[in-house]
Coordinates of C-alpha atoms and ligand atoms in Angstrom, one line a residue:
M1 CA -8.9 1.5 -24.4
A2 CA -9.0 1.3 -20.6
V3 CA -5.8 0.5 -18.7
T4 CA -5.8 -3.1 -17.5
Y5 CA -4.3 -4.5 -14.3
D6 CA -1.6 -6.1 -16.4
D7 CA -0.7 -2.7 -17.9
V8 CA -0.5 -1.2 -14.5
L9 CA 1.7 -4.0 -13.2
S10 CA 4.0 -3.6 -16.3
G11 CA 4.2 0.1 -15.6
V12 CA 5.1 -0.4 -11.9
R13 CA 7.7 -3.1 -12.9
S14 CA 9.5 -0.8 -15.3
A15 CA 9.4 2.0 -12.8
I16 CA 10.9 -0.2 -10.1
E17 CA 13.6 -1.6 -12.4
R18 CA 14.6 1.9 -13.5
A19 CA 14.7 3.3 -10.0
P20 CA 18.3 3.6 -8.7
S21 CA 17.5 2.6 -5.2
Y22 CA 14.9 0.9 -3.0
P23 CA 13.6 4.2 -1.6
E24 CA 13.2 5.6 -5.1
A25 CA 11.5 2.4 -6.2
M26 CA 8.9 2.8 -3.4
L27 CA 8.3 6.4 -4.5
E28 CA 7.9 5.4 -8.2
A29 CA 5.5 2.5 -7.3
V30 CA 3.3 4.9 -5.3
N31 CA 3.3 7.3 -8.2
V32 CA 2.4 4.8 -10.9
L33 CA -0.4 3.3 -8.8
K34 CA -1.9 6.7 -7.9
D35 CA -1.7 7.9 -11.5
Q36 CA -3.2 4.8 -13.1
M37 CA -5.8 3.6 -10.7
P38 CA -8.7 6.1 -10.5
D39 CA -10.3 4.5 -7.4
Y40 CA -7.0 4.6 -5.4
A41 CA -7.6 7.9 -3.5
W42 CA -4.7 7.6 -1.1
V43 CA -1.6 5.4 -1.9
G44 CA 1.3 5.1 0.5
I45 CA 4.0 2.8 1.8
Y46 CA 4.8 2.3 5.5
V47 CA 8.2 1.1 6.4
L48 CA 8.8 -1.1 9.5
D49 CA 11.1 0.4 12.0
G50 CA 11.4 -1.8 15.1
Q51 CA 7.8 -2.2 16.5
E52 CA 6.4 0.7 14.5
L53 CA 5.3 1.4 10.9
V54 CA 6.7 4.7 9.6
L55 CA 5.0 6.5 6.7
G56 CA 7.3 6.7 3.7
P57 CA 6.3 8.0 0.2
Y58 CA 2.6 8.6 -0.3
R59 CA 0.1 10.5 -2.6
G60 CA -3.1 11.9 -1.3
K61 CA -4.1 14.0 1.7
P62 CA -1.6 14.2 4.5
S63 CA -2.3 11.5 7.1
P64 CA -2.2 12.1 10.8
H65 CA -0.9 8.5 11.2
T66 CA 2.8 8.9 10.3
R67 CA 3.8 6.3 12.9
I68 CA 1.6 3.3 13.7
P69 CA 2.5 0.7 16.4
L70 CA 2.2 -2.9 15.2
N71 CA -0.8 -3.5 17.6
Q72 CA -2.8 -0.6 16.1
G73 CA -4.9 -0.1 13.0
I74 CA -5.5 -2.2 9.9
C75 CA -1.9 -1.4 9.1
G76 CA -0.6 -2.9 12.3
A77 CA -2.8 -5.9 11.8
A78 CA -1.5 -6.6 8.3
A79 CA 2.1 -6.3 9.3
S80 CA 1.5 -8.5 12.4
S81 CA -0.3 -11.2 10.5
K82 CA 2.0 -10.9 7.4
E83 CA -1.1 -11.1 5.3
T84 CA -3.1 -8.8 3.0
I85 CA -6.2 -7.3 4.6
I86 CA -9.1 -5.9 2.6
V87 CA -11.7 -3.9 4.5
D88 CA -14.9 -3.3 2.4
D89 CA -16.4 -0.8 4.9
V90 CA -13.9 0.9 7.2
D91 CA -16.7 2.3 9.4
A92 CA -17.6 -1.3 10.3
D93 CA -14.0 -2.3 11.3
P94 CA -13.1 -1.3 14.9
R95 CA -9.4 -1.5 14.1
Y96 CA -9.6 1.3 11.5
L97 CA -7.6 4.4 12.1
A98 CA -9.1 7.2 10.1
C99 CA -6.9 9.1 7.6
S100 CA -9.6 11.0 5.7
L101 CA -13.4 11.4 6.3
E102 CA -14.0 10.4 2.7
T103 CA -12.4 6.9 3.0
R104 CA -14.8 4.0 2.7
S105 CA -12.6 1.0 2.0
E106 CA -8.9 0.0 2.4
I107 CA -6.4 -2.6 1.4
V108 CA -3.1 -3.2 3.1
V109 CA -0.5 -5.5 1.6
P110 CA 2.7 -6.5 3.5
I111 CA 6.1 -6.3 1.8
L112 CA 7.8 -9.5 2.8
R113 CA 11.4 -10.6 2.4
G114 CA 11.2 -14.2 3.4
A115 CA 9.6 -14.1 6.8
D116 CA 10.7 -10.5 7.5
V117 CA 8.2 -7.6 7.1
L118 CA 9.9 -4.7 5.3
G119 CA 6.8 -2.6 5.3
E120 CA 3.4 -2.5 3.5
I121 CA 1.5 -0.9 0.7
D122 CA -1.6 0.9 2.1
I123 CA -4.4 2.1 -0.2
D124 CA -7.7 3.9 0.6
S125 CA -10.7 4.4 -1.6
D126 CA -13.6 6.7 -1.3
K127 CA -15.8 3.9 -2.6
K128 CA -17.1 1.0 -0.5
A129 CA -15.7 -2.4 -1.4
A130 CA -13.4 -0.9 -4.0
F131 CA -10.8 -3.7 -3.7
G132 CA -11.2 -7.2 -5.1
P133 CA -9.1 -10.2 -6.1
A134 CA -7.5 -8.3 -9.0
D135 CA -6.3 -5.5 -6.7
R136 CA -4.9 -8.0 -4.3
E137 CA -3.1 -9.8 -7.0
L138 CA -1.7 -6.6 -8.5
L139 CA -0.6 -5.2 -5.2
E140 CA 0.9 -8.5 -3.9
A141 CA 2.9 -8.6 -7.2
V142 CA 4.1 -5.0 -6.6
A143 CA 5.1 -5.9 -3.0
A144 CA 7.1 -8.9 -4.3
L145 CA 8.9 -6.6 -6.8
L146 CA 9.7 -4.1 -4.1
A147 CA 11.0 -6.8 -1.8
R148 CA 13.3 -8.1 -4.6
K149 CA 14.5 -4.5 -5.2
S150 CA 15.3 -4.0 -1.5
V151 CA 17.9 -6.8 -1.8
Q152 CA 19.6 -5.3 -4.9
S153 CA 20.0 -1.8 -3.7
Ligands
SME201 N1 -6.3 3.4 7.9 C1 -5.0 2.9 8.4 C2 -4.2 4.1 8.9 C3 -3.4 4.7 7.8 S1 -4.2 5.9 6.9 O1 -5.3 5.2 6.2 C4 -3.2 6.6 5.8 C5 -5.2 1.9 9.5 O2 -6.3 1.7 10.0 O3 -4.2 1.3 10.0

């Protein structure tokens, strides 16, 4: 049977709970999402450092964007607005900073602790419009689990 979104969330939740620290929880979350979601070609977490997003754990091709100012890219826009951004066609979005030529769509989900942005989950797909409401729900739940973990460790 195919893996469901609920299965994936359960897997991420267990991995985050088992992780001994917040940095390791971020790494584990990236690994579970990359391993279980076939359309997630690039999965990474950026961590906010002052006015810049710094690339933390990721799976996929190395990105040239290891530091992104808050006023740049879809990543910067999501952190600034503190809201999830889904881009169905990255070529049609002037904010887009290219990571890989194959990328067609992207979702960026802020990790929020209260009103503070800790970072964000960034996922690219090689398919157009790969991210829908179920992806948003899954990834916002993962972001909330990570935010909770950051308080504990
Ligand atoms: N596409 C992002 C940059 C990060 S790479 O995709 C890994 C953006 O537009 O902010």
